[in-house]
């Protein structure tokens, strides 16, 4: 069936399927059609593409999908995001600056889709985001936060083996004397609120939209902690 004649719920399921199939051209073409039809980019991400990625993860866990397929799915996701990202960024440019965030995936971990999504949505909501990429050591997060006078560091980890490197970011901030100035939020599929508390992070967000809400809350906390100038 041609994508342009699909009903909206079918469009979301076609988006989901394009990720499962690892089909970047279909994924980006559906994203283009969604924008042309006035669909909110966030809705396309939430109802179409992200459920596709979740399916892929489940199939991989059951041994029904292999690494090359998962890589093709990631490529399809990136392809859709390259179309949706400019539309979301445009929204951010129309808002007052909400705060500065340094973002990255922990050392030893190359998963980037969730982090990119978090960065895009923060940008769409007026945050200035510096994305350090993947496989980032704690010291690098701390150095960039110092350079940019950042308000928040967002650390992503997708592997149970790299989660502990989120703690290394907090340790690096403490060692560089920045911990009291920089809030730390953590996320990634295996990360939980309990883990965030255990390592002394300031917050945990299960998805990109709640990362925006959390970042706003952390900015509020920072402002309340600032001494009054009379
Ligand atoms: Co990867 N992988 N992978 N993988 N991968 C996972 C993560 C498994 C869970 C799959 C499984 O077994 N079910 C598994 C991890 C098991 C574990 O440790 N518990 C796994 C494995 C094992 C591996 C390899 C080790 C496989 C291998 O080589 N044998 C290898 C690791 C390489 C490495 O990092 N050193 C590997 C490689 C890959 C790729 C390269 C094929 C590809 C990544 C491509 C890329 O990112 N460029 C990949 C993918 C795509 C996945 C799955 C399928 C999807 C991840 C994803 O993009 N999810 C994933 C399965 C899964 O997670 N269910 C699988 C979609 C995004 C939107 O969700 O959770 O990342 P998210 O982010 C959310 C949320 O967590 C939150 O907001 C985001 C947006 O809503 N959030 C934050 C994230 N970061 C935040 C930071 C904040 O501050 C705040 C909120």
mmCIF file of C-alpha atoms and ligand atoms in Angstrom:
data_model
loop_
_atom_site.group_PDB
_atom_site.id
_atom_site.type_symbol
_atom_site.label_atom_id
_atom_site.label_comp_id
_atom_site.label_asym_id
_atom_site.label_seq_id
_atom_site.Cartn_x
_atom_site.Cartn_y
_atom_site.Cartn_z
ATOM 1 C CA UNK A 1 0.000 0.000 0.000
ATOM 2 C CA UNK A 2 1.297 3.495 -0.793
ATOM 3 C CA UNK A 3 2.092 5.418 2.448
ATOM 4 C CA UNK A 4 0.208 8.580 1.285
ATOM 5 C CA UNK A 5 -3.163 6.848 1.303
ATOM 6 C CA UNK A 6 -2.816 5.397 4.789
ATOM 7 C CA UNK A 7 -5.045 6.533 7.662
ATOM 8 C CA UNK A 8 -3.178 8.151 10.571
ATOM 9 C CA UNK A 9 -3.052 5.105 12.882
ATOM 10 C CA UNK A 10 -1.842 3.087 9.906
ATOM 11 C CA UNK A 11 0.839 5.696 9.332
ATOM 12 C CA UNK A 12 2.101 5.185 12.881
ATOM 13 C CA UNK A 13 2.157 1.428 12.388
ATOM 14 C CA UNK A 14 3.928 1.883 9.025
ATOM 15 C CA UNK A 15 6.523 4.036 10.830
ATOM 16 C CA UNK A 16 6.944 1.325 13.447
ATOM 17 C CA UNK A 17 7.307 -1.309 10.721
ATOM 18 C CA UNK A 18 9.916 0.773 8.836
ATOM 19 C CA UNK A 19 12.116 0.611 11.946
ATOM 20 C CA UNK A 20 11.563 -3.129 12.409
ATOM 21 C CA UNK A 21 12.370 -3.677 8.709
ATOM 22 C CA UNK A 22 15.459 -1.452 8.942
ATOM 23 C CA UNK A 23 14.205 0.587 5.971
ATOM 24 C CA UNK A 24 15.716 4.119 6.140
ATOM 25 C CA UNK A 25 14.105 5.366 2.906
ATOM 26 C CA UNK A 26 10.607 4.350 4.008
ATOM 27 C CA UNK A 27 11.233 5.745 7.503
ATOM 28 C CA UNK A 28 12.290 9.162 6.177
ATOM 29 C CA UNK A 29 9.600 9.280 3.509
ATOM 30 C CA UNK A 30 6.896 8.601 6.144
ATOM 31 C CA UNK A 31 8.415 11.344 8.317
ATOM 32 C CA UNK A 32 8.266 13.780 5.384
ATOM 33 C CA UNK A 33 4.637 12.883 4.760
ATOM 34 C CA UNK A 34 3.783 13.294 8.439
ATOM 35 C CA UNK A 35 5.268 16.807 8.493
ATOM 36 C CA UNK A 36 3.486 17.716 5.259
ATOM 37 C CA UNK A 37 0.199 16.480 6.769
ATOM 38 C CA UNK A 38 0.704 18.633 9.884
ATOM 39 C CA UNK A 39 1.388 15.751 12.281
ATOM 40 C CA UNK A 40 3.377 16.889 15.346
ATOM 41 C CA UNK A 41 6.921 15.480 15.021
ATOM 42 C CA UNK A 42 6.769 14.381 18.649
ATOM 43 C CA UNK A 43 3.659 12.301 17.991
ATOM 44 C CA UNK A 44 5.381 10.568 15.071
ATOM 45 C CA UNK A 45 8.354 9.756 17.316
ATOM 46 C CA UNK A 46 6.258 8.581 20.279
ATOM 47 C CA UNK A 47 3.572 6.627 18.451
ATOM 48 C CA UNK A 48 5.510 5.458 15.402
ATOM 49 C CA UNK A 49 9.268 5.215 15.547
ATOM 50 C CA UNK A 50 10.056 4.585 19.233
ATOM 51 C CA UNK A 51 7.616 1.622 19.516
ATOM 52 C CA UNK A 52 9.440 0.201 16.471
ATOM 53 C CA UNK A 53 12.782 0.434 18.298
ATOM 54 C CA UNK A 54 11.207 -1.208 21.369
ATOM 55 C CA UNK A 55 9.998 -4.115 19.208
ATOM 56 C CA UNK A 56 13.469 -4.507 17.758
ATOM 57 C CA UNK A 57 14.969 -4.717 21.272
ATOM 58 C CA UNK A 58 12.449 -7.380 22.284
ATOM 59 C CA UNK A 59 13.046 -9.424 19.132
ATOM 60 C CA UNK A 60 16.809 -9.195 19.671
ATOM 61 C CA UNK A 61 16.408 -10.339 23.296
ATOM 62 C CA UNK A 62 14.348 -13.356 22.112
ATOM 63 C CA UNK A 63 17.033 -14.241 19.563
ATOM 64 C CA UNK A 64 14.668 -13.503 16.659
ATOM 65 C CA UNK A 65 16.818 -10.651 15.388
ATOM 66 C CA UNK A 66 20.576 -10.303 15.022
ATOM 67 C CA UNK A 67 23.073 -7.468 15.333
ATOM 68 C CA UNK A 68 23.139 -6.438 11.632
ATOM 69 C CA UNK A 69 19.304 -6.151 11.693
ATOM 70 C CA UNK A 70 19.485 -4.040 14.842
ATOM 71 C CA UNK A 71 22.040 -1.791 13.116
ATOM 72 C CA UNK A 72 19.743 -1.417 10.106
ATOM 73 C CA UNK A 73 16.906 -0.473 12.474
ATOM 74 C CA UNK A 74 19.120 2.143 14.136
ATOM 75 C CA UNK A 75 19.938 3.545 10.675
ATOM 76 C CA UNK A 76 16.219 3.776 9.852
ATOM 77 C CA UNK A 77 15.620 5.601 13.141
ATOM 78 C CA UNK A 78 18.433 8.073 12.388
ATOM 79 C CA UNK A 79 17.000 8.623 8.932
ATOM 80 C CA UNK A 80 13.539 9.494 10.328
ATOM 81 C CA UNK A 81 15.106 11.743 12.976
ATOM 82 C CA UNK A 82 17.066 13.669 10.333
ATOM 83 C CA UNK A 83 13.709 14.775 8.901
ATOM 84 C CA UNK A 84 11.924 15.404 12.219
ATOM 85 C CA UNK A 85 14.835 17.067 14.036
ATOM 86 C CA UNK A 86 14.796 20.427 12.131
ATOM 87 C CA UNK A 87 11.057 20.814 12.778
ATOM 88 C CA UNK A 88 11.595 20.266 16.506
ATOM 89 C CA UNK A 89 14.619 22.608 16.623
ATOM 90 C CA UNK A 90 12.561 25.352 15.027
ATOM 91 C CA UNK A 91 10.215 25.223 18.036
ATOM 92 C CA UNK A 92 13.201 25.700 20.407
ATOM 93 C CA UNK A 93 14.491 28.766 18.544
ATOM 94 C CA UNK A 94 11.164 30.485 19.265
ATOM 95 C CA UNK A 95 11.514 30.095 23.058
ATOM 96 C CA UNK A 96 13.634 31.908 25.682
ATOM 97 C CA UNK A 97 16.846 30.077 26.666
ATOM 98 C CA UNK A 98 15.910 27.586 29.372
ATOM 99 C CA UNK A 99 19.396 26.423 30.456
ATOM 100 C CA UNK A 100 22.577 24.746 29.196
ATOM 101 C CA UNK A 101 22.814 20.955 29.047
ATOM 102 C CA UNK A 102 25.818 18.752 28.299
ATOM 103 C CA UNK A 103 24.665 15.385 27.013
ATOM 104 C CA UNK A 104 26.437 12.110 26.261
ATOM 105 C CA UNK A 105 26.450 8.314 26.436
ATOM 106 C CA UNK A 106 28.756 6.766 29.047
ATOM 107 C CA UNK A 107 32.170 5.320 28.444
ATOM 108 C CA UNK A 108 32.074 1.899 26.775
ATOM 109 C CA UNK A 109 28.602 2.445 25.340
ATOM 110 C CA UNK A 110 27.791 3.370 21.750
ATOM 111 C CA UNK A 111 23.976 3.547 21.933
ATOM 112 C CA UNK A 112 22.941 7.031 20.856
ATOM 113 C CA UNK A 113 19.331 7.072 19.626
ATOM 114 C CA UNK A 114 17.717 7.786 23.004
ATOM 115 C CA UNK A 115 20.308 10.437 23.812
ATOM 116 C CA UNK A 116 19.779 12.134 20.436
ATOM 117 C CA UNK A 117 16.045 12.146 21.115
ATOM 118 C CA UNK A 118 16.566 13.689 24.547
ATOM 119 C CA UNK A 119 18.835 16.352 22.995
ATOM 120 C CA UNK A 120 16.340 17.148 20.253
ATOM 121 C CA UNK A 121 13.445 17.564 22.671
ATOM 122 C CA UNK A 122 15.491 19.666 25.094
ATOM 123 C CA UNK A 123 16.495 21.888 22.162
ATOM 124 C CA UNK A 124 12.859 22.062 21.067
ATOM 125 C CA UNK A 125 12.004 23.348 24.543
ATOM 126 C CA UNK A 126 14.601 26.105 24.548
ATOM 127 C CA UNK A 127 17.637 24.410 26.154
ATOM 128 C CA UNK A 128 21.089 24.956 24.701
ATOM 129 C CA UNK A 129 22.391 21.401 24.238
ATOM 130 C CA UNK A 130 25.961 20.293 23.692
ATOM 131 C CA UNK A 131 26.052 16.622 22.677
ATOM 132 C CA UNK A 132 29.414 14.954 23.417
ATOM 133 C CA UNK A 133 28.424 11.808 21.509
ATOM 134 C CA UNK A 134 29.005 8.244 22.667
ATOM 135 C CA UNK A 135 31.664 6.432 24.729
ATOM 136 C CA UNK A 136 32.302 9.526 26.831
ATOM 137 C CA UNK A 137 34.480 9.400 29.968
ATOM 138 C CA UNK A 138 33.407 11.156 33.173
ATOM 139 C CA UNK A 139 36.294 13.643 32.994
ATOM 140 C CA UNK A 140 35.195 14.751 29.534
ATOM 141 C CA UNK A 141 31.649 15.490 30.801
ATOM 142 C CA UNK A 142 33.120 17.515 33.678
ATOM 143 C CA UNK A 143 35.544 19.453 31.427
ATOM 144 C CA UNK A 144 32.776 20.407 28.983
ATOM 145 C CA UNK A 145 30.455 21.419 31.822
ATOM 146 C CA UNK A 146 33.191 23.737 33.148
ATOM 147 C CA UNK A 147 33.904 25.179 29.687
ATOM 148 C CA UNK A 148 30.224 25.941 28.998
ATOM 149 C CA UNK A 149 29.261 26.802 32.580
ATOM 150 C CA UNK A 150 26.564 24.141 32.108
ATOM 151 C CA UNK A 151 23.525 23.828 34.365
ATOM 152 C CA UNK A 152 22.816 20.151 33.743
ATOM 153 C CA UNK A 153 24.629 17.026 32.563
ATOM 154 C CA UNK A 154 22.468 14.293 30.994
ATOM 155 C CA UNK A 155 24.069 10.850 30.971
ATOM 156 C CA UNK A 156 22.723 7.961 28.954
ATOM 157 C CA UNK A 157 23.587 4.256 29.454
ATOM 158 C CA UNK A 158 21.964 1.342 27.629
ATOM 159 C CA UNK A 159 24.017 -1.557 28.941
ATOM 160 C CA UNK A 160 23.959 -2.986 32.443
ATOM 161 C CA UNK A 161 27.762 -3.036 32.184
ATOM 162 C CA UNK A 162 28.056 0.700 31.414
ATOM 163 C CA UNK A 163 25.479 1.978 33.928
ATOM 164 C CA UNK A 164 28.164 2.223 36.587
ATOM 165 C CA UNK A 165 29.971 4.757 34.404
ATOM 166 C CA UNK A 166 27.122 7.176 35.154
ATOM 167 C CA UNK A 167 28.497 7.227 38.698
ATOM 168 C CA UNK A 168 31.950 7.989 37.225
ATOM 169 C CA UNK A 169 30.489 11.223 35.786
ATOM 170 C CA UNK A 170 29.296 12.278 39.246
ATOM 171 C CA UNK A 171 32.709 11.359 40.710
ATOM 172 C CA UNK A 172 34.465 13.444 38.038
ATOM 173 C CA UNK A 173 32.250 16.432 38.861
ATOM 174 C CA UNK A 174 33.057 16.060 42.541
ATOM 175 C CA UNK A 175 36.777 15.807 41.829
ATOM 176 C CA UNK A 176 36.706 18.955 39.718
ATOM 177 C CA UNK A 177 34.769 20.904 42.383
ATOM 178 C CA UNK A 178 31.720 21.370 40.139
ATOM 179 C CA UNK A 179 29.207 19.063 41.777
ATOM 180 C CA UNK A 180 27.311 21.798 43.642
ATOM 181 C CA UNK A 181 26.840 23.821 40.429
ATOM 182 C CA UNK A 182 25.880 21.101 37.952
ATOM 183 C CA UNK A 183 22.781 18.918 38.204
ATOM 184 C CA UNK A 184 23.022 15.368 36.863
ATOM 185 C CA UNK A 185 20.146 13.495 35.230
ATOM 186 C CA UNK A 186 20.453 9.895 34.121
ATOM 187 C CA UNK A 187 18.509 7.681 31.731
ATOM 188 C CA UNK A 188 18.671 4.704 29.379
ATOM 189 C CA UNK A 189 16.699 1.466 29.149
ATOM 190 C CA UNK A 190 18.250 -0.370 32.154
ATOM 191 C CA UNK A 191 18.358 2.748 34.371
ATOM 192 C CA UNK A 192 15.829 3.200 37.185
ATOM 193 C CA UNK A 193 14.980 5.872 39.721
ATOM 194 C CA UNK A 194 16.413 3.599 42.389
ATOM 195 C CA UNK A 195 19.722 3.422 40.513
ATOM 196 C CA UNK A 196 19.737 7.205 40.141
ATOM 197 C CA UNK A 197 19.266 7.572 43.922
ATOM 198 C CA UNK A 198 21.919 4.963 44.615
ATOM 199 C CA UNK A 199 24.603 6.816 42.637
ATOM 200 C CA UNK A 200 23.570 10.258 43.904
ATOM 201 C CA UNK A 201 22.166 11.632 40.637
ATOM 202 C CA UNK A 202 19.727 14.552 40.845
ATOM 203 C CA UNK A 203 17.080 12.857 38.745
ATOM 204 C CA UNK A 204 16.047 10.052 36.421
ATOM 205 C CA UNK A 205 13.920 10.308 33.294
ATOM 206 C CA UNK A 206 12.361 7.255 31.592
ATOM 207 C CA UNK A 207 11.870 9.037 28.252
ATOM 208 C CA UNK A 208 12.720 12.194 26.345
ATOM 209 C CA UNK A 209 9.572 14.106 27.279
ATOM 210 C CA UNK A 210 10.066 13.440 30.971
ATOM 211 C CA UNK A 211 13.728 14.455 30.549
ATOM 212 C CA UNK A 212 12.450 17.897 29.496
ATOM 213 C CA UNK A 213 10.163 18.102 32.549
ATOM 214 C CA UNK A 214 13.025 16.968 34.784
ATOM 215 C CA UNK A 215 15.465 19.486 33.262
ATOM 216 C CA UNK A 216 12.961 22.281 33.957
ATOM 217 C CA UNK A 217 12.540 21.081 37.534
ATOM 218 C CA UNK A 218 16.329 20.950 38.017
ATOM 219 C CA UNK A 219 16.643 24.525 36.672
ATOM 220 C CA UNK A 220 13.991 25.588 39.173
ATOM 221 C CA UNK A 221 15.931 23.921 41.991
ATOM 222 C CA UNK A 222 19.109 25.715 40.871
ATOM 223 C CA UNK A 223 17.357 29.078 40.832
ATOM 224 C CA UNK A 224 15.851 28.511 44.283
ATOM 225 C CA UNK A 225 19.275 27.594 45.665
ATOM 226 C CA UNK A 226 20.843 30.817 44.348
ATOM 227 C CA UNK A 227 21.444 33.562 46.978
ATOM 228 C CA UNK A 228 19.204 36.632 46.532
ATOM 229 C CA UNK A 229 20.879 39.831 45.294
ATOM 230 C CA UNK A 230 19.300 42.784 47.117
HETATM 231 CO CO1 LIG B 1 22.149 -2.671 21.646
HETATM 232 N N1 LIG B 1 21.545 -3.593 23.247
HETATM 233 N N2 LIG B 1 23.865 -3.574 21.783
HETATM 234 N N3 LIG B 1 22.508 -1.827 19.945
HETATM 235 N N4 LIG B 1 20.303 -2.181 21.514
HETATM 236 C C1 LIG B 1 20.172 -3.165 23.747
HETATM 237 C C2 LIG B 1 20.347 -1.946 24.637
HETATM 238 C C3 LIG B 1 19.732 -4.468 24.554
HETATM 239 C C4 LIG B 1 18.778 -4.171 25.727
HETATM 240 C C5 LIG B 1 19.116 -5.512 23.586
HETATM 241 C C6 LIG B 1 18.622 -6.748 24.305
HETATM 242 O O1 LIG B 1 19.397 -7.615 24.622
HETATM 243 N N5 LIG B 1 17.333 -6.834 24.566
HETATM 244 C C7 LIG B 1 21.113 -5.046 25.001
HETATM 245 C C8 LIG B 1 21.605 -4.581 26.365
HETATM 246 C C9 LIG B 1 21.470 -5.663 27.428
HETATM 247 C C10 LIG B 1 21.918 -5.172 28.754
HETATM 248 O O2 LIG B 1 23.027 -4.777 28.976
HETATM 249 N N6 LIG B 1 20.983 -5.192 29.672
HETATM 250 C C11 LIG B 1 22.018 -4.589 23.870
HETATM 251 C C12 LIG B 1 23.267 -5.177 23.571
HETATM 252 C C13 LIG B 1 23.607 -6.425 24.346
HETATM 253 C C14 LIG B 1 24.135 -4.631 22.616
HETATM 254 C C15 LIG B 1 25.554 -5.150 22.241
HETATM 255 C C16 LIG B 1 26.449 -5.564 23.413
HETATM 256 C C17 LIG B 1 25.347 -6.280 21.231
HETATM 257 C C18 LIG B 1 26.602 -6.987 20.811
HETATM 258 O O3 LIG B 1 27.532 -6.415 20.307
HETATM 259 N N7 LIG B 1 26.608 -8.273 21.072
HETATM 260 C C19 LIG B 1 26.142 -3.916 21.508
HETATM 261 C C20 LIG B 1 26.834 -2.954 22.503
HETATM 262 C C21 LIG B 1 27.829 -2.065 21.882
HETATM 263 C C22 LIG B 1 28.308 -1.018 22.893
HETATM 264 O O4 LIG B 1 27.574 -0.110 23.236
HETATM 265 N N8 LIG B 1 29.521 -1.158 23.361
HETATM 266 C C23 LIG B 1 24.898 -3.280 20.977
HETATM 267 C C24 LIG B 1 24.860 -2.512 19.816
HETATM 268 C C25 LIG B 1 23.719 -1.916 19.309
HETATM 269 C C26 LIG B 1 23.659 -1.245 17.917
HETATM 270 C C27 LIG B 1 24.965 -0.573 17.513
HETATM 271 C C28 LIG B 1 23.311 -2.305 16.918
HETATM 272 C C29 LIG B 1 22.412 -0.333 18.105
HETATM 273 C C30 LIG B 1 22.741 1.096 18.566
HETATM 274 C C31 LIG B 1 22.812 2.038 17.400
HETATM 275 C C32 LIG B 1 22.901 3.466 17.804
HETATM 276 O O5 LIG B 1 22.433 3.908 18.856
HETATM 277 N N9 LIG B 1 23.525 4.201 16.904
HETATM 278 C C33 LIG B 1 21.661 -1.035 19.234
HETATM 279 C C34 LIG B 1 20.290 -0.835 19.519
HETATM 280 C C35 LIG B 1 19.531 0.039 18.533
HETATM 281 C C36 LIG B 1 19.674 -1.416 20.644
HETATM 282 C C37 LIG B 1 18.158 -1.380 21.025
HETATM 283 C C38 LIG B 1 17.430 -2.341 20.106
HETATM 284 C C39 LIG B 1 17.446 -0.064 20.976
HETATM 285 C C40 LIG B 1 18.086 1.064 21.773
HETATM 286 C C41 LIG B 1 17.332 2.314 21.402
HETATM 287 O O6 LIG B 1 17.777 3.054 20.548
HETATM 288 N N10 LIG B 1 16.120 2.469 21.996
HETATM 289 C C42 LIG B 1 18.219 -1.901 22.517
HETATM 290 C C43 LIG B 1 16.929 -2.552 23.037
HETATM 291 C C44 LIG B 1 16.206 -1.717 24.069
HETATM 292 O O7 LIG B 1 16.684 -0.724 24.569
HETATM 293 N N11 LIG B 1 15.039 -2.176 24.418
HETATM 294 C C45 LIG B 1 19.414 -2.842 22.463
HETATM 295 C C46 LIG B 1 15.182 3.564 21.644
HETATM 296 C C47 LIG B 1 15.463 4.790 22.501
HETATM 297 C C48 LIG B 1 14.480 5.870 22.100
HETATM 298 O O8 LIG B 1 15.259 4.457 23.875
HETATM 299 O O9 LIG B 1 16.039 3.821 26.172
HETATM 300 O O10 LIG B 1 17.741 4.516 24.400
HETATM 301 P P1 LIG B 1 16.379 4.653 24.990
HETATM 302 O O11 LIG B 1 16.261 6.197 25.392
HETATM 303 C C49 LIG B 1 15.106 6.778 25.986
HETATM 304 C C50 LIG B 1 15.093 6.723 27.521
HETATM 305 O O12 LIG B 1 15.866 5.688 28.068
HETATM 306 C C51 LIG B 1 15.510 8.106 27.955
HETATM 307 O O13 LIG B 1 14.974 8.929 26.917
HETATM 308 C C52 LIG B 1 15.191 8.259 25.670
HETATM 309 C C53 LIG B 1 14.186 8.756 24.671
HETATM 310 O O14 LIG B 1 12.846 8.492 25.037
HETATM 311 N N12 LIG B 1 16.945 8.425 28.086
HETATM 312 C C54 LIG B 1 17.401 9.443 28.881
HETATM 313 C C55 LIG B 1 18.007 7.903 27.474
HETATM 314 N N13 LIG B 1 19.126 8.513 27.827
HETATM 315 C C56 LIG B 1 18.802 9.472 28.704
HETATM 316 C C57 LIG B 1 19.592 10.388 29.385
HETATM 317 C C58 LIG B 1 18.969 11.255 30.262
HETATM 318 O O15 LIG B 1 19.694 12.124 30.911
HETATM 319 C C59 LIG B 1 17.580 11.225 30.446
HETATM 320 C C60 LIG B 1 16.784 10.321 29.756
#
